[in-house]
mmCIF file of C-alpha atoms and ligand atoms in Angstrom:
data_model
loop_
_atom_site.group_PDB
_atom_site.id
_atom_site.type_symbol
_atom_site.label_atom_id
_atom_site.label_comp_id
_atom_site.label_asym_id
_atom_site.label_seq_id
_atom_site.Cartn_x
_atom_site.Cartn_y
_atom_site.Cartn_z
ATOM 1 C CA MET A 1033 110.688 95.188 100.541
ATOM 2 C CA LEU A 1034 110.192 94.660 104.274
ATOM 3 C CA THR A 1035 106.576 93.534 104.778
ATOM 4 C CA TYR A 1036 104.495 93.537 107.946
ATOM 5 C CA TYR A 1037 101.766 90.994 107.341
ATOM 6 C CA ASN A 1038 98.521 91.076 109.296
ATOM 7 C CA HIS A 1039 98.349 87.486 110.520
ATOM 8 C CA LEU A 1040 94.829 88.139 111.907
ATOM 9 C CA HIS A 1041 93.343 89.605 108.703
ATOM 10 C CA SER A 1042 91.043 86.647 108.041
ATOM 11 C CA ASP A 1043 89.381 87.124 111.456
ATOM 12 C CA HIS A 1044 87.437 89.810 109.581
ATOM 13 C CA GLU A 1045 85.295 88.031 107.025
ATOM 14 C CA GLY A 1046 82.064 89.757 106.070
ATOM 15 C CA LYS A 1047 79.360 87.735 104.393
ATOM 16 C CA VAL A 1048 77.255 90.404 102.682
ATOM 17 C CA GLU A 1049 77.116 94.090 101.812
ATOM 18 C CA MET A 1050 74.126 96.206 100.821
ATOM 19 C CA PHE A 1051 74.134 97.003 97.081
ATOM 20 C CA ARG A 1052 71.196 98.309 95.030
ATOM 21 C CA GLY A 1053 68.621 97.094 97.489
ATOM 22 C CA ALA A 1054 70.053 93.618 97.918
ATOM 23 C CA LEU A 1055 72.536 91.912 100.193
ATOM 24 C CA VAL A 1056 75.316 90.702 97.875
ATOM 25 C CA PRO A 1057 78.495 88.732 98.704
ATOM 26 C CA CYS A 1058 81.338 90.879 100.004
ATOM 27 C CA PHE A 1059 84.001 92.017 97.540
ATOM 28 C CA GLU A 1060 86.482 92.663 100.337
ATOM 29 C CA VAL A 1061 87.524 89.051 101.049
ATOM 30 C CA PRO A 1062 90.459 87.372 102.848
ATOM 31 C CA ALA A 1063 91.723 85.844 99.572
ATOM 32 C CA ARG A 1064 92.842 89.334 98.507
ATOM 33 C CA VAL A 1065 95.621 89.475 101.069
ATOM 34 C CA ASP A 1066 96.364 85.749 100.716
ATOM 35 C CA ARG A 1067 97.063 86.396 97.020
ATOM 36 C CA VAL A 1068 99.421 89.289 97.737
ATOM 37 C CA LEU A 1069 101.312 87.275 100.367
ATOM 38 C CA ALA A 1070 101.645 84.295 97.987
ATOM 39 C CA GLU A 1071 103.030 86.536 95.232
ATOM 40 C CA LEU A 1072 105.517 88.227 97.594
ATOM 41 C CA LYS A 1073 106.815 84.824 98.646
ATOM 42 C CA LYS A 1074 106.910 83.517 95.070
ATOM 43 C CA ARG A 1075 109.131 86.437 94.002
ATOM 44 C CA LYS A 1076 111.124 86.356 97.266
ATOM 45 C CA LEU A 1077 110.616 90.090 97.645
ATOM 46 C CA GLY A 1078 112.192 90.570 101.075
ATOM 47 C CA THR A 1079 111.298 89.644 104.642
ATOM 48 C CA VAL A 1080 107.739 89.078 105.859
ATOM 49 C CA LEU A 1081 107.196 89.729 109.573
ATOM 50 C CA PRO A 1082 104.209 89.810 111.920
ATOM 51 C CA PRO A 1083 103.502 93.286 113.321
ATOM 52 C CA ASN A 1084 104.966 94.596 116.556
ATOM 53 C CA PRO A 1085 102.240 95.204 119.145
ATOM 54 C CA PHE A 1086 101.287 98.772 120.063
ATOM 55 C CA ASP A 1087 99.011 100.030 122.858
ATOM 56 C CA ASP A 1088 95.526 101.242 121.920
ATOM 57 C CA SER A 1089 96.752 104.718 122.918
ATOM 58 C CA ALA A 1090 98.795 104.724 119.663
ATOM 59 C CA LEU A 1091 95.469 105.048 117.806
ATOM 60 C CA LEU A 1092 94.387 108.243 119.566
ATOM 61 C CA GLY A 1093 96.417 110.529 117.308
ATOM 62 C CA VAL A 1094 93.968 109.578 114.541
ATOM 63 C CA HIS A 1095 90.738 108.142 116.056
ATOM 64 C CA SER A 1096 88.453 109.382 118.830
ATOM 65 C CA GLN A 1097 88.212 107.536 122.117
ATOM 66 C CA ARG A 1098 84.453 107.098 121.794
ATOM 67 C CA TYR A 1099 84.778 105.538 118.334
ATOM 68 C CA LEU A 1100 87.459 103.112 119.520
ATOM 69 C CA ASP A 1101 85.328 102.171 122.537
ATOM 70 C CA PHE A 1102 82.366 101.525 120.229
ATOM 71 C CA LEU A 1103 84.369 99.464 117.741
ATOM 72 C CA ARG A 1104 86.049 97.315 120.394
ATOM 73 C CA ASP A 1105 82.698 96.315 121.916
ATOM 74 C CA ALA A 1106 80.448 96.398 118.838
ATOM 75 C CA TRP A 1107 80.370 92.676 118.086
ATOM 76 C CA ASP A 1108 79.602 91.722 121.695
ATOM 77 C CA ASP A 1109 76.861 94.367 121.808
ATOM 78 C CA TRP A 1110 75.401 92.998 118.552
ATOM 79 C CA VAL A 1111 75.311 89.425 119.832
ATOM 80 C CA ALA A 1112 73.893 90.590 123.181
ATOM 81 C CA LEU A 1113 70.842 91.912 121.293
ATOM 82 C CA ASP A 1114 70.000 88.368 120.140
ATOM 83 C CA PRO A 1115 72.190 85.236 120.315
ATOM 84 C CA ALA A 1116 71.099 84.420 116.732
ATOM 85 C CA ASN A 1117 73.048 87.511 115.618
ATOM 86 C CA ALA A 1118 76.264 85.528 116.094
ATOM 87 C CA LYS A 1119 75.613 84.056 112.642
ATOM 88 C CA ARG A 1120 74.809 87.403 110.979
ATOM 89 C CA ASP A 1121 76.935 90.369 109.966
ATOM 90 C CA ALA A 1122 76.093 93.683 111.614
ATOM 91 C CA LEU A 1123 75.199 96.455 109.129
ATOM 92 C CA PRO A 1124 73.950 99.969 109.878
ATOM 93 C CA SER A 1125 70.526 101.092 108.708
ATOM 94 C CA VAL A 1126 70.008 104.588 110.173
ATOM 95 C CA TRP A 1127 72.284 107.663 110.149
ATOM 96 C CA PRO A 1128 72.348 111.061 111.913
ATOM 97 C CA VAL A 1129 72.448 113.224 108.768
ATOM 98 C CA ARG A 1130 72.529 117.027 108.906
ATOM 99 C CA THR A 1131 69.865 118.300 111.353
ATOM 100 C CA LEU A 1132 70.024 115.144 113.491
ATOM 101 C CA ARG A 1133 72.350 115.091 116.505
ATOM 102 C CA SER A 1134 75.757 113.399 116.475
ATOM 103 C CA ASP A 1135 76.875 114.671 119.887
ATOM 104 C CA VAL A 1136 74.623 112.321 121.850
ATOM 105 C CA LEU A 1137 75.645 108.672 122.126
ATOM 106 C CA PRO A 1138 72.476 106.575 122.014
ATOM 107 C CA ASP A 1139 72.191 103.323 123.977
ATOM 108 C CA ASN A 1140 70.432 101.645 121.043
ATOM 109 C CA PHE A 1141 72.923 99.545 119.064
ATOM 110 C CA ALA A 1142 71.540 100.334 115.591
ATOM 111 C CA ALA A 1143 71.680 104.019 116.452
ATOM 112 C CA ARG A 1144 75.310 103.738 117.507
ATOM 113 C CA MET A 1145 76.162 101.772 114.326
ATOM 114 C CA GLY A 1146 74.750 104.646 112.282
ATOM 115 C CA LEU A 1147 76.467 107.314 114.354
ATOM 116 C CA PHE A 1148 79.851 105.687 113.707
ATOM 117 C CA SER A 1149 79.478 104.733 110.018
ATOM 118 C CA MET A 1150 79.001 106.158 106.521
ATOM 119 C CA ASP A 1151 77.515 103.281 104.495
ATOM 120 C CA ALA A 1152 75.770 99.900 104.577
ATOM 121 C CA GLY A 1153 78.494 98.238 102.539
ATOM 122 C CA SER A 1154 80.874 97.516 105.402
ATOM 123 C CA PRO A 1155 79.770 94.574 107.545
ATOM 124 C CA LEU A 1156 81.088 94.412 111.074
ATOM 125 C CA THR A 1157 81.795 90.838 112.141
ATOM 126 C CA ASP A 1158 83.215 88.742 114.914
ATOM 127 C CA GLY A 1159 86.923 89.448 114.560
ATOM 128 C CA THR A 1160 86.627 92.830 112.852
ATOM 129 C CA TRP A 1161 88.228 94.578 115.824
ATOM 130 C CA ASP A 1162 91.060 92.032 116.183
ATOM 131 C CA ALA A 1163 91.826 92.141 112.442
ATOM 132 C CA ALA A 1164 91.655 95.925 112.156
ATOM 133 C CA ARG A 1165 93.665 96.354 115.329
ATOM 134 C CA ALA A 1166 96.479 94.056 114.098
ATOM 135 C CA GLY A 1167 96.377 95.925 110.791
ATOM 136 C CA ALA A 1168 96.975 99.179 112.632
ATOM 137 C CA ASP A 1169 99.962 97.489 114.270
ATOM 138 C CA CYS A 1170 101.267 96.599 110.782
ATOM 139 C CA ALA A 1171 100.992 100.229 109.653
ATOM 140 C CA LEU A 1172 102.673 101.505 112.824
ATOM 141 C CA SER A 1173 105.428 98.874 112.538
ATOM 142 C CA ALA A 1174 106.096 99.849 108.924
ATOM 143 C CA ALA A 1175 106.210 103.546 109.857
ATOM 144 C CA LEU A 1176 108.698 102.925 112.668
ATOM 145 C CA ALA A 1177 110.914 100.823 110.390
ATOM 146 C CA VAL A 1178 111.011 103.654 107.851
ATOM 147 C CA ALA A 1179 111.561 106.329 110.527
ATOM 148 C CA GLY A 1180 114.443 104.147 111.721
ATOM 149 C CA GLY A 1181 116.167 104.263 108.350
ATOM 150 C CA LYS A 1182 114.590 101.591 106.136
ATOM 151 C CA ARG A 1183 114.169 102.773 102.529
ATOM 152 C CA ALA A 1184 110.613 101.377 102.455
ATOM 153 C CA ALA A 1185 108.184 99.050 104.201
ATOM 154 C CA PHE A 1186 104.803 97.556 103.315
ATOM 155 C CA ALA A 1187 101.823 97.054 105.609
ATOM 156 C CA LEU A 1188 99.994 94.073 104.077
ATOM 157 C CA THR A 1189 96.636 94.155 105.764
ATOM 158 C CA ARG A 1190 92.887 94.089 105.478
ATOM 159 C CA PRO A 1191 90.334 95.410 106.173
ATOM 160 C CA PRO A 1192 91.569 98.503 104.318
ATOM 161 C CA GLY A 1193 91.659 101.930 105.964
ATOM 162 C CA HIS A 1194 91.428 105.089 103.870
ATOM 163 C CA HIS A 1195 87.653 105.612 104.063
ATOM 164 C CA ALA A 1196 87.648 105.362 107.874
ATOM 165 C CA GLY A 1197 87.481 108.757 109.558
ATOM 166 C CA ALA A 1198 88.421 109.848 113.054
ATOM 167 C CA ASP A 1199 85.110 108.474 114.291
ATOM 168 C CA PHE A 1200 83.455 106.385 111.605
ATOM 169 C CA PHE A 1201 83.831 103.241 109.503
ATOM 170 C CA GLY A 1202 82.727 102.707 105.909
ATOM 171 C CA GLY A 1203 83.902 101.745 102.426
ATOM 172 C CA TYR A 1204 85.128 98.424 103.924
ATOM 173 C CA CYS A 1205 87.428 100.388 106.304
ATOM 174 C CA PHE A 1206 87.512 100.541 110.120
ATOM 175 C CA LEU A 1207 90.875 101.933 111.278
ATOM 176 C CA ASN A 1208 92.753 104.339 109.027
ATOM 177 C CA ASN A 1209 96.080 102.567 108.577
ATOM 178 C CA ALA A 1210 97.640 105.182 106.274
ATOM 179 C CA ALA A 1211 96.724 108.008 108.661
ATOM 180 C CA LEU A 1212 98.184 106.029 111.554
ATOM 181 C CA ALA A 1213 101.430 105.537 109.616
ATOM 182 C CA ALA A 1214 101.652 109.253 108.760
ATOM 183 C CA GLN A 1215 100.951 110.284 112.341
ATOM 184 C CA ALA A 1216 103.579 107.822 113.615
ATOM 185 C CA LEU A 1217 106.169 109.274 111.224
ATOM 186 C CA ARG A 1218 105.368 112.736 112.595
ATOM 187 C CA GLU A 1219 105.734 111.504 116.168
ATOM 188 C CA GLN A 1220 109.087 109.959 115.223
ATOM 189 C CA GLY A 1221 110.295 113.461 114.390
ATOM 190 C CA LEU A 1222 109.720 113.810 110.643
ATOM 191 C CA GLU A 1223 108.304 117.301 110.215
ATOM 192 C CA ARG A 1224 106.577 117.036 106.840
ATOM 193 C CA VAL A 1225 104.873 113.827 105.753
ATOM 194 C CA ALA A 1226 103.035 113.361 102.446
ATOM 195 C CA ILE A 1227 100.262 110.852 101.809
ATOM 196 C CA LEU A 1228 99.733 109.791 98.196
ATOM 197 C CA ASP A 1229 96.488 107.879 97.734
ATOM 198 C CA ILE A 1230 96.362 105.855 94.510
ATOM 199 C CA ASP A 1231 93.399 103.640 95.353
ATOM 200 C CA TYR A 1232 90.570 104.051 92.790
ATOM 201 C CA HIS A 1233 88.413 105.665 95.471
ATOM 202 C CA HIS A 1234 89.081 108.972 97.190
ATOM 203 C CA GLY A 1235 90.395 108.479 100.739
ATOM 204 C CA ASN A 1236 87.793 110.635 102.428
ATOM 205 C CA GLY A 1237 88.819 109.500 105.908
ATOM 206 C CA THR A 1238 92.486 110.313 105.439
ATOM 207 C CA GLN A 1239 91.728 113.685 103.871
ATOM 208 C CA ALA A 1240 89.387 114.670 106.713
ATOM 209 C CA ILE A 1241 91.807 113.586 109.448
ATOM 210 C CA PHE A 1242 94.531 115.925 108.166
ATOM 211 C CA TYR A 1243 92.389 118.620 106.488
ATOM 212 C CA GLU A 1244 93.306 121.409 108.898
ATOM 213 C CA ARG A 1245 96.957 120.444 109.317
ATOM 214 C CA ALA A 1246 99.990 121.816 107.477
ATOM 215 C CA ASP A 1247 102.346 119.025 108.572
ATOM 216 C CA VAL A 1248 100.667 116.227 106.577
ATOM 217 C CA PHE A 1249 99.994 116.852 102.882
ATOM 218 C CA TYR A 1250 97.289 114.650 101.357
ATOM 219 C CA THR A 1251 97.004 114.123 97.616
ATOM 220 C CA SER A 1252 94.820 111.584 95.812
ATOM 221 C CA ILE A 1253 94.129 110.357 92.283
ATOM 222 C CA HIS A 1254 90.694 108.730 92.045
ATOM 223 C CA GLY A 1255 87.479 108.230 90.166
ATOM 224 C CA ASP A 1256 85.408 111.433 90.006
ATOM 225 C CA PRO A 1257 83.285 111.401 93.192
ATOM 226 C CA SER A 1258 80.373 112.858 91.284
ATOM 227 C CA THR A 1259 79.836 109.325 89.967
ATOM 228 C CA GLU A 1260 82.135 107.174 92.143
ATOM 229 C CA PHE A 1261 82.223 106.205 95.831
ATOM 230 C CA PRO A 1262 82.615 107.968 98.322
ATOM 231 C CA PHE A 1263 80.561 110.598 96.404
ATOM 232 C CA TYR A 1264 80.561 113.316 99.087
ATOM 233 C CA LEU A 1265 84.278 114.166 99.173
ATOM 234 C CA GLY A 1266 87.248 114.148 96.828
ATOM 235 C CA TYR A 1267 86.530 117.116 94.541
ATOM 236 C CA ALA A 1268 89.301 119.289 93.079
ATOM 237 C CA ASP A 1269 88.247 122.389 95.018
ATOM 238 C CA GLU A 1270 89.074 120.785 98.396
ATOM 239 C CA LEU A 1271 92.393 122.447 99.212
ATOM 240 C CA GLY A 1272 92.513 122.195 103.019
ATOM 241 C CA ALA A 1273 91.247 124.609 105.674
ATOM 242 C CA GLY A 1274 92.665 126.861 108.387
ATOM 243 C CA ALA A 1275 96.339 126.064 108.960
ATOM 244 C CA GLY A 1276 95.901 123.217 106.459
ATOM 245 C CA LEU A 1277 94.873 125.445 103.542
ATOM 246 C CA GLY A 1278 97.073 124.491 100.590
ATOM 247 C CA PHE A 1279 97.988 121.094 102.023
ATOM 248 C CA ASN A 1280 95.289 119.013 100.326
ATOM 249 C CA ARG A 1281 95.119 118.270 96.606
ATOM 250 C CA ASN A 1282 92.662 116.058 94.758
ATOM 251 C CA TRP A 1283 92.950 114.704 91.228
ATOM 252 C CA PRO A 1284 89.559 113.295 90.217
ATOM 253 C CA LEU A 1285 89.543 111.552 86.824
ATOM 254 C CA PRO A 1286 86.521 110.391 84.846
ATOM 255 C CA ARG A 1287 85.437 106.774 85.041
ATOM 256 C CA GLY A 1288 87.075 104.940 82.140
ATOM 257 C CA SER A 1289 90.431 106.748 82.412
ATOM 258 C CA GLY A 1290 93.479 104.747 81.295
ATOM 259 C CA PHE A 1291 97.146 104.565 82.263
ATOM 260 C CA GLU A 1292 98.397 107.394 80.073
ATOM 261 C CA VAL A 1293 96.267 110.082 81.711
ATOM 262 C CA TRP A 1294 96.566 108.381 85.102
ATOM 263 C CA HIS A 1295 100.378 108.351 85.019
ATOM 264 C CA ALA A 1296 100.546 111.974 83.818
ATOM 265 C CA THR A 1297 98.343 112.836 86.791
ATOM 266 C CA LEU A 1298 100.634 110.872 89.097
ATOM 267 C CA GLN A 1299 103.528 113.063 87.952
ATOM 268 C CA GLN A 1300 101.493 116.152 88.850
ATOM 269 C CA ALA A 1301 100.606 114.767 92.271
ATOM 270 C CA LEU A 1302 104.281 113.968 92.898
ATOM 271 C CA GLN A 1303 105.193 117.503 91.851
ATOM 272 C CA GLY A 1304 102.957 118.753 94.675
ATOM 273 C CA ILE A 1305 104.709 116.433 97.126
ATOM 274 C CA ALA A 1306 108.094 117.758 95.969
ATOM 275 C CA GLU A 1307 106.929 121.369 96.405
ATOM 276 C CA PHE A 1308 105.748 120.493 99.921
ATOM 277 C CA ASP A 1309 109.310 119.251 100.531
ATOM 278 C CA ALA A 1310 108.107 116.035 102.182
ATOM 279 C CA GLN A 1311 110.562 114.086 104.319
ATOM 280 C CA ALA A 1312 108.641 110.822 104.042
ATOM 281 C CA LEU A 1313 105.868 109.346 101.927
ATOM 282 C CA VAL A 1314 102.912 107.156 102.830
ATOM 283 C CA VAL A 1315 101.288 105.468 99.833
ATOM 284 C CA SER A 1316 97.696 104.281 100.139
ATOM 285 C CA LEU A 1317 98.202 101.425 97.709
ATOM 286 C CA GLY A 1318 94.952 100.278 96.204
ATOM 287 C CA VAL A 1319 95.061 98.373 92.921
ATOM 288 C CA ASP A 1320 91.353 98.721 92.183
ATOM 289 C CA THR A 1321 92.537 100.985 89.325
ATOM 290 C CA PHE A 1322 92.981 97.696 87.407
ATOM 291 C CA ALA A 1323 90.849 97.275 84.273
ATOM 292 C CA GLY A 1324 89.340 94.053 85.613
ATOM 293 C CA ASP A 1325 88.263 95.398 88.981
ATOM 294 C CA PRO A 1326 84.610 94.592 89.756
ATOM 295 C CA VAL A 1327 83.858 97.738 91.831
ATOM 296 C CA ALA A 1328 85.879 100.406 89.994
ATOM 297 C CA GLY A 1329 86.254 102.052 86.571
ATOM 298 C CA PHE A 1330 89.851 102.793 85.447
ATOM 299 C CA THR A 1331 91.678 100.636 82.912
ATOM 300 C CA LEU A 1332 95.226 100.098 84.181
ATOM 301 C CA GLN A 1333 96.887 96.872 83.016
ATOM 302 C CA THR A 1334 99.090 94.497 84.997
ATOM 303 C CA PRO A 1335 102.472 95.661 83.531
ATOM 304 C CA ASP A 1336 101.545 99.297 84.266
ATOM 305 C CA TYR A 1337 101.960 98.617 87.993
ATOM 306 C CA LEU A 1338 105.721 98.004 87.556
ATOM 307 C CA GLN A 1339 105.994 101.515 86.113
ATOM 308 C CA VAL A 1340 103.920 102.912 88.994
ATOM 309 C CA GLY A 1341 106.445 101.471 91.459
ATOM 310 C CA LYS A 1342 109.377 102.880 89.500
ATOM 311 C CA THR A 1343 107.854 106.336 89.329
ATOM 312 C CA LEU A 1344 107.198 106.298 93.088
ATOM 313 C CA ALA A 1345 110.810 105.312 93.840
ATOM 314 C CA GLN A 1346 112.062 108.236 91.756
ATOM 315 C CA THR A 1347 110.913 110.576 94.542
ATOM 316 C CA ASN A 1348 113.741 109.103 96.641
ATOM 317 C CA LEU A 1349 111.576 109.503 99.753
ATOM 318 C CA PRO A 1350 111.484 106.987 102.606
ATOM 319 C CA THR A 1351 108.196 105.256 101.837
ATOM 320 C CA VAL A 1352 105.533 103.367 103.755
ATOM 321 C CA PHE A 1353 103.152 101.389 101.537
ATOM 322 C CA VAL A 1354 99.755 100.577 103.035
ATOM 323 C CA PHE A 1355 97.486 98.100 101.258
ATOM 324 C CA GLU A 1356 93.996 99.424 100.475
ATOM 325 C CA GLY A 1357 91.561 98.237 97.771
ATOM 326 C CA GLY A 1358 91.811 95.892 94.796
ATOM 327 C CA TYR A 1359 89.004 93.388 94.255
ATOM 328 C CA ALA A 1360 89.994 91.464 91.128
ATOM 329 C CA VAL A 1361 91.142 88.604 93.318
ATOM 330 C CA ALA A 1362 92.956 86.594 90.625
ATOM 331 C CA GLU A 1363 95.163 89.579 89.705
ATOM 332 C CA VAL A 1364 95.446 91.483 92.995
ATOM 333 C CA GLY A 1365 98.647 89.714 94.049
ATOM 334 C CA VAL A 1366 100.521 90.233 90.789
ATOM 335 C CA ASN A 1367 99.387 93.860 90.439
ATOM 336 C CA THR A 1368 100.293 94.829 94.009
ATOM 337 C CA VAL A 1369 103.656 93.089 93.992
ATOM 338 C CA ASN A 1370 104.436 94.649 90.610
ATOM 339 C CA VAL A 1371 104.278 98.071 92.310
ATOM 340 C CA LEU A 1372 106.566 96.919 95.114
ATOM 341 C CA GLN A 1373 109.030 95.190 92.789
ATOM 342 C CA GLY A 1374 109.135 98.144 90.387
ATOM 343 C CA PHE A 1375 109.849 100.349 93.392
ATOM 344 C CA ASP A 1376 112.642 98.094 94.655
ATOM 345 C CA GLN A 1377 114.246 97.889 91.195
ATOM 346 C CA GLN A 1378 114.234 101.662 90.763
ATOM 347 C CA ALA A 1379 115.496 102.193 94.333
ATOM 348 C CA VAL A 1380 118.587 100.113 93.461
ATOM 349 C CA VAL A 1381 119.184 102.191 90.310
ATOM 350 C CA ASN A 1382 118.856 105.417 92.332
ATOM 351 C CA LYS A 1383 121.325 104.172 94.932
ATOM 352 C CA GLU A 1384 123.910 103.165 92.322
ATOM 353 C CA SER A 1385 123.715 106.544 90.605
ATOM 354 C CA ALA A 1386 123.759 108.541 93.873
HETATM 355 N N1 Q9C B 2447 78.889 96.982 95.134
HETATM 356 C C1 Q9C B 2447 88.125 100.553 99.084
HETATM 357 O O1 Q9C B 2447 88.550 100.353 97.975
HETATM 358 N N2 Q9C B 2447 81.086 100.539 97.110
HETATM 359 N N3 Q9C B 2447 86.826 100.669 99.353
HETATM 360 C C2 Q9C B 2447 81.263 99.555 96.104
HETATM 361 C C3 Q9C B 2447 80.088 97.749 94.957
HETATM 362 C C4 Q9C B 2447 82.118 100.728 98.099
HETATM 363 C C5 Q9C B 2447 85.870 100.585 98.296
HETATM 364 C C6 Q9C B 2447 79.957 99.125 95.560
HETATM 365 C C7 Q9C B 2447 83.520 100.801 97.595
HETATM 366 C C8 Q9C B 2447 84.493 100.946 98.712
HETATM 367 C C9 Q9C B 2447 89.075 100.611 100.240
HETATM 368 ZN ZN1 ZN B 2448 89.173 101.562 96.540
#
C-alpha cells in the first residue's frame, strides 16, 4: 500500500472541544496518526512518502475562495484580537441559522467563525491551516498515483475531512480530503468516481459537495443521524438532487449495530457502486466503528477490519483510501492497517486469478 503521510499533521493540536456544556480534552489527537504510521512500518506495508505539493487553486474544485481565505488567516486574526489568545484554541459560539444572513461576510472574528462552521467541537489552532493544507496534498497525491495506474494509495492524515463542506468546518474537519481526491480523479479523466464512506459518522460535507452531480456517487454507512452526529444530514431519503438525483445513497444503522449487519450493508452499498459502473473508488476510512470507540456506537472488532479490506478489494476498482475518524487511540493503528492489509492480500488473490 503506497502511503502519503501528512508530516505536518501534529501542527494541528486542539486542546479542548465543547461537549455537554463543558470544555473537554480533544478526542482528535496527533497520537491517532502516529499509531497508524507505527503499525504500517511494523508490518512493512509498502512505501511511506511525504505528499507532493499542490497550489491552493487545486482546492477550488471543492471549497469556496472565501472559505479558504478565512481559514488561511483565521489563526492570525484570532491572535490579533488579543495576544493572550495565542495560548487558547479558537471555537465558534454564534451561527447564522435559517433566517439570519450568510451572504454577508462580517468583520467580527466570532461572526466569521460561526459563518464558516457547524459546531463548537472543532478547535482551530495555530497550525490548523498548515496541517489541513498538507493533508489535502496527501489526498491529491494519492489520487494522482491511482489515476496514474497504482492499484491503491492511502492518504494518512489528520485533521479528518468528511464533515467539512464547501465553505465550513466542523466535526473535527477543515478541508474535505476525500472530496478533493474524488475531484482530482475526475480531473485526471476518470468519468465516474464513487465515494464509499465507512466512518461511523455520516460525511455530510462530502455528500453536500457532490449532491447535485451525476459524476460522483456518494454512499455512506453510518450511525442513524437521528441520534448520532452530524444529526442534520445522512438520512435514507437523501438521494441527490437535480442532475445528481439517484447518485447519493445513505445507509443509516441504529447505534449498537454489529459487524454482521454492518457487513451485509457494505455489500449493498458496493452493489450501488457496481450499478453506477464506477471507474475508481475513494474510501473515507474511519475506524470509529470499533466497539471501543469513545465517541461512536457500533461494535466492530479488530479482526473484522481485515475482512472489510478484503471485501473492498473484491470490487477490483482503483482505490484511494483517506483516513477519517477513529478515536480509540490504542487500537486505531491495528484496526486501520488491518483494512489496508486485508485489501492488499485480496488484491494479490484477484490478480493471480485474473
Ligand atoms: N464528545 C469524525 O469522525 N461529536 N468526526 C463527538 C464527543 C463530534 C467526528 C462528541 C464527532 C465528530 C471525522
Ligand atoms: Zn467519525
